[in-house]
Coordinates of C-alpha atoms and ligand atoms in Angstrom, one line a residue:
X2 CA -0.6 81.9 45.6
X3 CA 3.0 80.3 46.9
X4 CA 3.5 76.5 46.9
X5 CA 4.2 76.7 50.2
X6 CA -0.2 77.6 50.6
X7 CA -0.8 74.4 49.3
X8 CA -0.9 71.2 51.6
X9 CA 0.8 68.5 49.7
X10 CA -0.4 65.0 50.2
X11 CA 1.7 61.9 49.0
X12 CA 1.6 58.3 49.0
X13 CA 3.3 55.6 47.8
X14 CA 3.4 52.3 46.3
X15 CA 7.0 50.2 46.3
X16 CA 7.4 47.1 44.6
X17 CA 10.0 45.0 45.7
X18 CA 11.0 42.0 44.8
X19 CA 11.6 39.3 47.7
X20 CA 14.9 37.8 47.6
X21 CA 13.8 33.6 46.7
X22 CA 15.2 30.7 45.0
X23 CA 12.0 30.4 42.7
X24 CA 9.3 32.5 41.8
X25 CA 5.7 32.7 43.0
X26 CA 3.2 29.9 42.0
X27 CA 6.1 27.0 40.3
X28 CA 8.9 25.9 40.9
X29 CA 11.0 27.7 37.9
X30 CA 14.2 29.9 39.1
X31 CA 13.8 33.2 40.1
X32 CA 16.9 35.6 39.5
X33 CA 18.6 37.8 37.5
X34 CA 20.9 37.2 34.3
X35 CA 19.7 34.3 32.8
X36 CA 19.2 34.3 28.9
X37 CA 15.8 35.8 28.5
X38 CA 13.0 32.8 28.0
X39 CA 14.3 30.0 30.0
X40 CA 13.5 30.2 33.7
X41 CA 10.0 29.0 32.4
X42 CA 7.1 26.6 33.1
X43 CA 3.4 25.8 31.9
X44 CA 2.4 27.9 35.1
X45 CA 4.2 30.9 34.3
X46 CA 3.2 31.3 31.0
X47 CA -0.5 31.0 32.0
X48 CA -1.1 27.6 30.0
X49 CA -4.7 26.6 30.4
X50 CA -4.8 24.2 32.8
X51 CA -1.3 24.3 35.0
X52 CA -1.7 24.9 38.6
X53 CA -0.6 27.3 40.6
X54 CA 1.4 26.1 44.0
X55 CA 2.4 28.5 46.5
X56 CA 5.8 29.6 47.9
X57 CA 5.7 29.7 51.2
X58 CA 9.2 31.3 51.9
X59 CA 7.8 34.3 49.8
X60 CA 5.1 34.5 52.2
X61 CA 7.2 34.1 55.3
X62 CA 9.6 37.2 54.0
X63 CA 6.4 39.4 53.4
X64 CA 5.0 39.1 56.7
X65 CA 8.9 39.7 58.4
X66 CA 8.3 42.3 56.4
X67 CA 5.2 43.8 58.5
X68 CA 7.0 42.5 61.7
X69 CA 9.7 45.4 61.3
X70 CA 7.3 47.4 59.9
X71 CA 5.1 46.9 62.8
X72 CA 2.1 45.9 60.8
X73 CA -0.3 42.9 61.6
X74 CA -0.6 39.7 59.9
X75 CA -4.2 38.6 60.0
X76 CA -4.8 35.0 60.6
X77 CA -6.1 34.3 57.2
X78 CA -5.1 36.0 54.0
X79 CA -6.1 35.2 49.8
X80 CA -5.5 35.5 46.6
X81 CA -7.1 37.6 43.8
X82 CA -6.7 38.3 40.1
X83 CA -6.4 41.7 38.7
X84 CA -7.5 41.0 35.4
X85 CA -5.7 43.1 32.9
X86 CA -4.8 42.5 29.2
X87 CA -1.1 43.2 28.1
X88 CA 2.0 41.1 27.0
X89 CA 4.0 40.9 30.1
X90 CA 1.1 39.0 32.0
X91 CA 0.1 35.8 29.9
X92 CA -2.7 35.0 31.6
X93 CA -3.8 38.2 31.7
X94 CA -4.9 38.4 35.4
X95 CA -2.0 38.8 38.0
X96 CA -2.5 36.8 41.1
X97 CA -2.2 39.5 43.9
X98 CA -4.0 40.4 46.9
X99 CA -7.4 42.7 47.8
X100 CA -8.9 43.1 50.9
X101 CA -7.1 40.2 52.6
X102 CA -3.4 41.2 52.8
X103 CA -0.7 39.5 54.5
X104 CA -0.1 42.8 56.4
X105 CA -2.0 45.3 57.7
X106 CA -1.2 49.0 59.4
X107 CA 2.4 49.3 60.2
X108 CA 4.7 52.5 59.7
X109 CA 7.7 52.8 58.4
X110 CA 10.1 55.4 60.2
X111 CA 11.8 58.4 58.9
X112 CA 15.6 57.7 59.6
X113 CA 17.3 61.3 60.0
X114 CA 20.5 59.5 58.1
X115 CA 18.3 58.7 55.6
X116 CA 17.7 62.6 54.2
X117 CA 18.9 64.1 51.1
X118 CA 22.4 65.7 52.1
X119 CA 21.1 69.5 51.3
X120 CA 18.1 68.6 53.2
X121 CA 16.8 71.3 55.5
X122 CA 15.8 68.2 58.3
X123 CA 18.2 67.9 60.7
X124 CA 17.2 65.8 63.9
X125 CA 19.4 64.5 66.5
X126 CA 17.5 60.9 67.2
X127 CA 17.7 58.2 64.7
X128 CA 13.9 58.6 63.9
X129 CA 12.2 61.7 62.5
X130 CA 8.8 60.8 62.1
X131 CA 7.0 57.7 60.9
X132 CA 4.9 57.3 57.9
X133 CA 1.6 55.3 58.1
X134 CA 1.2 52.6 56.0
X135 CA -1.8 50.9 54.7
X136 CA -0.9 47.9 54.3
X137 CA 1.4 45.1 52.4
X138 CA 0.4 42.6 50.1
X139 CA 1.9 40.0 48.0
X140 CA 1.9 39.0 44.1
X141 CA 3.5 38.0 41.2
X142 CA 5.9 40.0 39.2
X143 CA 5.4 41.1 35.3
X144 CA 7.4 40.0 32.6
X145 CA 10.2 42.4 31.2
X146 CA 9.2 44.1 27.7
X147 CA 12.3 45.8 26.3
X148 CA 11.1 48.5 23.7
X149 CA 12.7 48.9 20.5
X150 CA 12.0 51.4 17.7
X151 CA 9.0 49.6 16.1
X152 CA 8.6 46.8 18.3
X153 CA 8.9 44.9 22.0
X154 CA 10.7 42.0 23.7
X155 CA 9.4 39.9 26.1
X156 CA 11.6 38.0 29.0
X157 CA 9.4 35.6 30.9
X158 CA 11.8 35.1 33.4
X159 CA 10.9 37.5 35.3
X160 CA 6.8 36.8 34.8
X161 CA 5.9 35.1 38.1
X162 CA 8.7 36.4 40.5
X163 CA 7.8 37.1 43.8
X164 CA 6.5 40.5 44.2
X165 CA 6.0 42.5 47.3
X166 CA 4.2 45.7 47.4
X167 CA 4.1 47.9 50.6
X168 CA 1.3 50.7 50.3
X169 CA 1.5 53.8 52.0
X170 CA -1.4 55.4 54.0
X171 CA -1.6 59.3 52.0
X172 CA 1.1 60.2 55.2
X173 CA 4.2 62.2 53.1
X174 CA 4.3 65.9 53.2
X175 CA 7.2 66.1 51.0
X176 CA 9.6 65.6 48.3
X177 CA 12.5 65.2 51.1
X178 CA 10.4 63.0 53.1
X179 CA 9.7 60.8 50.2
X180 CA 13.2 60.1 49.3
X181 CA 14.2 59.3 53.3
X182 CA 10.9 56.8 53.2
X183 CA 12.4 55.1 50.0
X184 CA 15.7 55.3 51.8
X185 CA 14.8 54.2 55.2
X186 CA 12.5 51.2 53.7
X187 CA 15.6 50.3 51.6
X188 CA 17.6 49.8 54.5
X189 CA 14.9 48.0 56.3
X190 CA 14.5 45.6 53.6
X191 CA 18.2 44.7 53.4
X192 CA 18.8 44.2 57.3
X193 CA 15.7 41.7 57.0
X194 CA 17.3 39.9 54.1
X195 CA 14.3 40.2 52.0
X196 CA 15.5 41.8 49.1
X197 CA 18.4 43.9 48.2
X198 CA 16.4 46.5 47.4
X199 CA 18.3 47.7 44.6
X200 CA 16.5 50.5 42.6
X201 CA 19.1 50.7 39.8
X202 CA 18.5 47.1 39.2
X203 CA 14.6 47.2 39.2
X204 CA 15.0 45.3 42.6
X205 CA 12.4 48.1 44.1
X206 CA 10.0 50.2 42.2
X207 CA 8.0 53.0 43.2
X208 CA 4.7 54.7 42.4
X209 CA 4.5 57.8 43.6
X210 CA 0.8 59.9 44.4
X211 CA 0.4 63.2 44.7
X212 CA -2.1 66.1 45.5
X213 CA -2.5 69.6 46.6
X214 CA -5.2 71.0 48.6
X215 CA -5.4 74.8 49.8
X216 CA -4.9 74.9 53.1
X217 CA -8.1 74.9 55.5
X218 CA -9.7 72.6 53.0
X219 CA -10.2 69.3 54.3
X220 CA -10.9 66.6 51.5
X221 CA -8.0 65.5 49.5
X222 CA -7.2 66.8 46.2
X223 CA -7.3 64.8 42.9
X224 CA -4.5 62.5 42.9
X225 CA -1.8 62.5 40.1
X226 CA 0.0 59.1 40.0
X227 CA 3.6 58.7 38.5
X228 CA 4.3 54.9 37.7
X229 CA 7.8 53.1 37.8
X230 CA 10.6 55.8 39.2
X231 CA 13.5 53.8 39.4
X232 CA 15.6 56.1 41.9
X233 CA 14.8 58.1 44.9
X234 CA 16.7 61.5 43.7
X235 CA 14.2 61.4 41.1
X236 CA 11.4 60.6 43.1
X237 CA 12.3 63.8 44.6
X238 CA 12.6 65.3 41.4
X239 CA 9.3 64.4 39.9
X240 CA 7.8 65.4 43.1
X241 CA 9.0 68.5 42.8
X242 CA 8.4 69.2 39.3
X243 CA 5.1 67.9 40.0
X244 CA 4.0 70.1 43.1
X245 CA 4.9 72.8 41.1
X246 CA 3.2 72.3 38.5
X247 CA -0.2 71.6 40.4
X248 CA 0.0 74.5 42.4
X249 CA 0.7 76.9 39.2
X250 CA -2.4 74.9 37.4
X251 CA -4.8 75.8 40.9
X252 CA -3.6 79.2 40.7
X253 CA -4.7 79.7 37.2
X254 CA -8.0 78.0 38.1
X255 CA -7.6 74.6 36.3
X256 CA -8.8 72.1 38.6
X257 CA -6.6 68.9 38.7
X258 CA -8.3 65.4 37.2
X259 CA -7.0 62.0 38.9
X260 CA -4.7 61.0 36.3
X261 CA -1.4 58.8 35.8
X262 CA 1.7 60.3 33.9
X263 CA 4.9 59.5 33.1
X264 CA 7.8 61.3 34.8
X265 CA 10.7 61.7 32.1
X266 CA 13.5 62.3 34.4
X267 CA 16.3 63.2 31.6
X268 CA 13.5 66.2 30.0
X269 CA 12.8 66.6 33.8
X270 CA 9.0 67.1 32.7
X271 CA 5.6 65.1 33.3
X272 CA 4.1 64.0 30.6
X273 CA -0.2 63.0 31.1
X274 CA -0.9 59.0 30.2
X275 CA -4.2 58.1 31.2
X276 CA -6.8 59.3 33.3
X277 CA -9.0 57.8 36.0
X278 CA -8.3 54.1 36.8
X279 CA -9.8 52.5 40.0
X280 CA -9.5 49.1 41.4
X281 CA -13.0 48.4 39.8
X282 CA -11.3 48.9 36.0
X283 CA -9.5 45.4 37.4
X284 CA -12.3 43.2 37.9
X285 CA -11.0 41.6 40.9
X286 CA -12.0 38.4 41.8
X287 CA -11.0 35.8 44.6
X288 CA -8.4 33.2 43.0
X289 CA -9.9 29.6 42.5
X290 CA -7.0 27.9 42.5
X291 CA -5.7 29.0 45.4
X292 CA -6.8 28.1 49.0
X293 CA -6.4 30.8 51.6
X294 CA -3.2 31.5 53.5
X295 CA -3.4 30.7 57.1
X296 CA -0.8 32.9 58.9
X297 CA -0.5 32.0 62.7
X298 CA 2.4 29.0 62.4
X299 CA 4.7 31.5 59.7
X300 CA 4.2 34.3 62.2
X301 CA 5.8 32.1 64.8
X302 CA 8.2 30.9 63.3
X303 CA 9.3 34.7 61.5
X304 CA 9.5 36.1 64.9
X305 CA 12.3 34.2 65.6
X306 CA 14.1 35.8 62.8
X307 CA 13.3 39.8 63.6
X308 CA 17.1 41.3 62.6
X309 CA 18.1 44.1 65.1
X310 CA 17.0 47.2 62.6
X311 CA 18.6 50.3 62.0
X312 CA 17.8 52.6 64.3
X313 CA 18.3 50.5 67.4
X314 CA 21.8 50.0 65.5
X315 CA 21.9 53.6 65.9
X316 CA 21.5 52.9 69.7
X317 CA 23.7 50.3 70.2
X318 CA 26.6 52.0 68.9
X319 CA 26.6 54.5 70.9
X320 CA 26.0 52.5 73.9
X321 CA 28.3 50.2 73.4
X322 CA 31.6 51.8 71.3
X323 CA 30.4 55.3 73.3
X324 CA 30.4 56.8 69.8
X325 CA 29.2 60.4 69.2
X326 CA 25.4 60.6 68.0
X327 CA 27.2 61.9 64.3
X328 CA 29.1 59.2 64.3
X329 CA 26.5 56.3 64.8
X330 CA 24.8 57.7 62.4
X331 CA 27.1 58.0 59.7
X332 CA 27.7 54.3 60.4
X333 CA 24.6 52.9 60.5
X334 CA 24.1 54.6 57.0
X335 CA 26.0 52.2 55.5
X336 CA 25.0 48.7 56.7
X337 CA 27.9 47.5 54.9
X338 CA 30.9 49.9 56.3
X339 CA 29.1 49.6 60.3
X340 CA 29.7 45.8 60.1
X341 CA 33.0 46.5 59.1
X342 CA 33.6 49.0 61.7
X343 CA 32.0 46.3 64.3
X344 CA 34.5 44.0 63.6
X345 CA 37.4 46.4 64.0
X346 CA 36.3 48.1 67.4
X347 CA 36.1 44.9 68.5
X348 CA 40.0 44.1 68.0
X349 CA 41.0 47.9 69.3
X350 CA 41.1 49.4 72.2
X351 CA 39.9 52.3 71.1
X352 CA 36.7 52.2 69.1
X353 CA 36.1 55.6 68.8
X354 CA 39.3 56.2 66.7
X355 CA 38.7 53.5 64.5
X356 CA 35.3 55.3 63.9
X357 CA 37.1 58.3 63.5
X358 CA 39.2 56.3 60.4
X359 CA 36.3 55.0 58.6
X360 CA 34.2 57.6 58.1
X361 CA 37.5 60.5 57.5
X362 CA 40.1 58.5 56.2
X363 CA 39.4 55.2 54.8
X364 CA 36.4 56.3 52.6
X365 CA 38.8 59.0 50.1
X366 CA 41.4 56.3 50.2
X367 CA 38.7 53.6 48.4
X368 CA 36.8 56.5 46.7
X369 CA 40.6 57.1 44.7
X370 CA 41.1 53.4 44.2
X371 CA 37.3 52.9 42.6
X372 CA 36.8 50.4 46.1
X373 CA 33.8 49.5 48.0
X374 CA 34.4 49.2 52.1
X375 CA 32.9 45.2 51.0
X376 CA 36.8 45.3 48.8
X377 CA 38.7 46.9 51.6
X378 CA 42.4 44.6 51.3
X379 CA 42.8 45.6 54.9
X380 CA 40.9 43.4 57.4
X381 CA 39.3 44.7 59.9
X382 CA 41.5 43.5 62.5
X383 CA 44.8 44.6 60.6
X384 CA 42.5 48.4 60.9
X385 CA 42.2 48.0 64.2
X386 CA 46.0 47.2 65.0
X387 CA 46.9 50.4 62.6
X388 CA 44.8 52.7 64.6
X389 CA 45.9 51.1 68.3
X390 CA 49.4 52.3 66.7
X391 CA 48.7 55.8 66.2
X392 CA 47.1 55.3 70.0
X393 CA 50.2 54.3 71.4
X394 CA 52.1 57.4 70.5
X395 CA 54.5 55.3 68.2
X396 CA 53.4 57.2 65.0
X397 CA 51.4 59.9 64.2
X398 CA 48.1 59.8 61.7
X399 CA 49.2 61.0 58.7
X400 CA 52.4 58.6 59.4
X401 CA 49.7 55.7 59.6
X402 CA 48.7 56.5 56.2
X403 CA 51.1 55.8 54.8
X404 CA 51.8 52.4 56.5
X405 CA 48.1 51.6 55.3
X406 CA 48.8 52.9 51.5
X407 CA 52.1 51.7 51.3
X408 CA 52.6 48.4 53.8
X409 CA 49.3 46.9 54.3
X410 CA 47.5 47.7 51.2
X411 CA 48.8 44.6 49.2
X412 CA 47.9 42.8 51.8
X413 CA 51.3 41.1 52.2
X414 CA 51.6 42.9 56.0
X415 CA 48.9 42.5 58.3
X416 CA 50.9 43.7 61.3
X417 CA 50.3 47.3 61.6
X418 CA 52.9 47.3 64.5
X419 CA 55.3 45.1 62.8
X420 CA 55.5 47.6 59.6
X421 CA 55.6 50.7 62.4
X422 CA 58.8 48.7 63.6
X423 CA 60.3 48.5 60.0
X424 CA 59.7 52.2 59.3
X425 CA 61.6 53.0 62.3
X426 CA 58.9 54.5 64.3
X427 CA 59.0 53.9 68.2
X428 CA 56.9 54.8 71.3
X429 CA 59.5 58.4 72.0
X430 CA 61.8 58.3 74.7
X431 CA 59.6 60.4 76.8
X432 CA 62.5 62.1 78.9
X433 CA 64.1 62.6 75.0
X434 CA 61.5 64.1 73.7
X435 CA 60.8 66.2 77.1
X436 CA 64.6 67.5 76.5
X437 CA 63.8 68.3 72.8
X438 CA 60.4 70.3 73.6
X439 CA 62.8 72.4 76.1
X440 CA 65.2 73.1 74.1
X441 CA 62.7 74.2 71.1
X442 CA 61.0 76.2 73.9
X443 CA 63.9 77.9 74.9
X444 CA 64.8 78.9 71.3
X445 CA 61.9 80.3 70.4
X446 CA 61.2 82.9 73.1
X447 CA 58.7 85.2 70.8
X448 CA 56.7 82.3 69.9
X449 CA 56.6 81.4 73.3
X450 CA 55.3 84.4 74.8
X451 CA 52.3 84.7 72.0
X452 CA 51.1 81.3 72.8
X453 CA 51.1 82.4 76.6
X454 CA 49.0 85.8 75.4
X455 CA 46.7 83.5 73.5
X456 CA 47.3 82.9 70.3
X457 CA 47.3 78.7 70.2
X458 CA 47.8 78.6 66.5
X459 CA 51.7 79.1 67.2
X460 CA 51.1 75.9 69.0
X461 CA 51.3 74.0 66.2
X462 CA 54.4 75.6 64.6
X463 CA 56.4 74.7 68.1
X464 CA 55.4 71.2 67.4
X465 CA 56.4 71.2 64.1
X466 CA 59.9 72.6 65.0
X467 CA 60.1 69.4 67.4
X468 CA 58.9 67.2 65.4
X469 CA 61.6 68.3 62.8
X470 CA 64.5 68.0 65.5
X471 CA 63.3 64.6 66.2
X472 CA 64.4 61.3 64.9
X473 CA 62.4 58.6 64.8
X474 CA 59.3 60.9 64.7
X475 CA 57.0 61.3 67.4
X476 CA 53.1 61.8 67.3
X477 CA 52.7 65.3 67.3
X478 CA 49.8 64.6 69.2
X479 CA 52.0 63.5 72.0
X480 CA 54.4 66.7 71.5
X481 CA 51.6 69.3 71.7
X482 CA 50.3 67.5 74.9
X483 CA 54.4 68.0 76.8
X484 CA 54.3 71.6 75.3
X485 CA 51.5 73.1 76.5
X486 CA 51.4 71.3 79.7
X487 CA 55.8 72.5 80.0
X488 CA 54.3 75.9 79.1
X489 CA 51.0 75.8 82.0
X490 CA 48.4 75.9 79.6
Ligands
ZN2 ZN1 7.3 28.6 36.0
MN3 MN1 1.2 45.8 42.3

């Protein structure tokens, strides 16, 4: 039967790693880019003996965390080993947490911004649906084993970084959903400050879970896990390579076994690593070194801290700059270009426009110069002049482009106005350019009358004639406003 007679159940697991001056239990530097082996301590190399000592910053991001997630932090909370036996975990337990979490419950929503662009979801509202989560729980990061031909290298810099993991509840229906959920927590996570969230970088990890039932069959099927996809296109990838295959597997009668594998996403293929492995394969057991967490004073102090998140962003700016819902959205996308567009409407008159500029116009402009809207050479303010310009009727749009490329762009102007001036271009004479519309009016008769019978397309060629008789230029804008309201339309 189809895939689409299958109900498809995922879940997830993201690691992220929280955003700290030093790592977990000791006091060594947490961070990225130091020479492998030297951000290291008795503690995080699991000598017998040394001590474990919490970081309570770590802590405090993980239940902000839950606070925008809207999960809640039970008053007390532990620590547990998950005994394993490998090289990137010297001690070969990994302090983490069981059935005491920092955070319980919570959601994270589905932002409609936060889609693939050729996904079939469109919504109008900022959220699309939330996804359940289970709950979030803190630990300590592995080591980083880089695998050569015939052997490994360990970095135990890494070994003992703060780890958060945020667990969903078995909530995703799709491949599309998942990548807005990794997309939508991403963005969640930077606008708390907890991590930047940076797949490419290994900031945040994912495990993705997947099964197919028939539909009208209740229980779940047997879940396939796929460890460590480091992107969210090929979350969606493997998802989908993965649903397929399942469903093709039922059809033939070949019932699925709980099971991890190994997504290769340049063969684009699942490859089977291991079968069965349940919490009990751990042996978890409560941490003895470690007292339990009492939560109530860090959950007081964290709520002073809740950022404004994304989607009541999404409000705001429409609210307060009176910005199309498209618009808002396009910003709030990028938490990096809306700040900058903050800052702008805040020096123009006309907030709107300035949207207008940095979602159309700006973003080709630092796409063909290899620039990110954080290296924009043109301040927000200088924008914001640029676009009041073009507002003014003193130049039109594609004349402010090239003031921007070619005058502000070094950086040695900042006065949009001023390098108007230069160029020559004025606020038009309006009783000058009245007598030029008149005149082009008068000349072209034919034009004229097909205009009047409908066709406004031939507006834009009586502009262009005025705009040619004219000298300095005019915004066009301006001249198509005097011509259709000299011709009654
Ligand atoms: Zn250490
Ligand atoms: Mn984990």
């Amino acid at each position: 039967m189809p895939v689409s007679d299958y109900l498809v159940t995922i879940g997830l697991e993201v690691h992220c790693q929280i955003k700290t001056a030093t790592k977990m239990f000791c006091s060594c530097k947490a961070g990225f880019g130091y020479e492998p082996n030297t951000n290291v301590c008795p503690t995080c190399l699991g000598m017998p003996g040394a001590m474990p000592v919490l970081n309570e910053y770590a802590i405090e991001r993980t239940i902000l965390t839950g606070m925008m997630l809207g999960c809640s932090t039970p008053p007390v909370s532990k620590w547990d080993r998950k005994n394993y036996f490998y090289a990137d975990m010297p001690k070969n337990y990994q302090t983490s947490q069981l059935d005491l979490p920092l955070c319980i419950g919570g959601e994270v929503p589905l932002y409609s911004w936060a889609f693939p662009a050729d996904s079939k979801v469109k919504a109008e509202g900022a959220v699309v649906r939330t996804v359940k989560l289970d709950h979030i729980h803190l630990e300590e990061d592995a080591a980083k084993l880089t695998h050569y031909g015939t052997y490994s290298l360990v970095d135990y810099n890494r070994g003992g970084t703060p780890l958060m993991e945020i667990v969903s509840a078995p909530d995703l229906t799709s491949p599309d959903e998942t990548y807005a959920y990794l997309k939508s927590l991403q963005q969640i996570l930077v606008c708390g400050g907890i991590s930047d969230a940076d797949m490419e970088k290994g900031q945040m990890r994912c495990d993705v879970n997947v099964s197919l039932r028939p539909k009208g069959q209740k229980e779940l099927g047997a879940k396939i896990e796929m460890k460590n996809i480091n992107s969210m296109s090929a979350a969606r990838r493997a998802l989908i390579y993965e649903i397929a295959r399942q469903a093709e597997e039922l059809d033939m009668g070949i019932a699925q076994v709980q099971s991890t594998r190994r997504w290769d996403d340049d063969l684009g293929e699942s490859i089977v690593m291991r079968t069965k492995e349940n919490a009990h394969d751990y042996r978890y057991h409560t941490c003895p070194d470690l007292v339990p967490v009492h939560t109530a004073s860090m959950v007081e102090k964290v709520k002073q801290e809740m950022p404004e998140l994304p989607d009541a962003r999404q409000k705001r700016l429409m609210e307060q700059y009176g910005l199309p819902v498209a618009d808002a959205n396009t910003l709030v996308a990028d938490a990096d270009l809306c700040s900058y567009f903050e800052t702008a409407a805040g020096c123009s008159k006309s907030p709107r426009k300035v949207a207008n500029w940095l979602i159309n116009i700006l973003p080709p402009i630092l796409t063909a110069r290899e620039l990110d809207i954080c290296d924009c050479p043109v301040t927000p303010a200088t924008l914001a002049g640029l676009v009041d310009v073009v507002e003014e009727g003193i130049c039109s749009t594609n004349q402010a482009r090239e003031i921007l490329e070619e005058d502000l762009w070094s950086g040695d102007e900042q006065d949009a106005a001023a390098a108007a001036a230069k160029r020559g271009y004025k606020k038009a004479d309006s009783g000058a350019l009245e007598a030029l519309v008149e005149q082009v009016i008068a000349e072209n008769p034919d034009k004229v009358a097909l205009v009047k019978g409908g066709n406004m397309k031939l507006i834009n060629a009586l502009t262009g004639q005025v705009m040619k008789n004219s000298n300095p230029k005019p915004n066009p804008k301006l001249v198509t406003e005097i011509l259709m309201a000299k011709l009654g339309l």
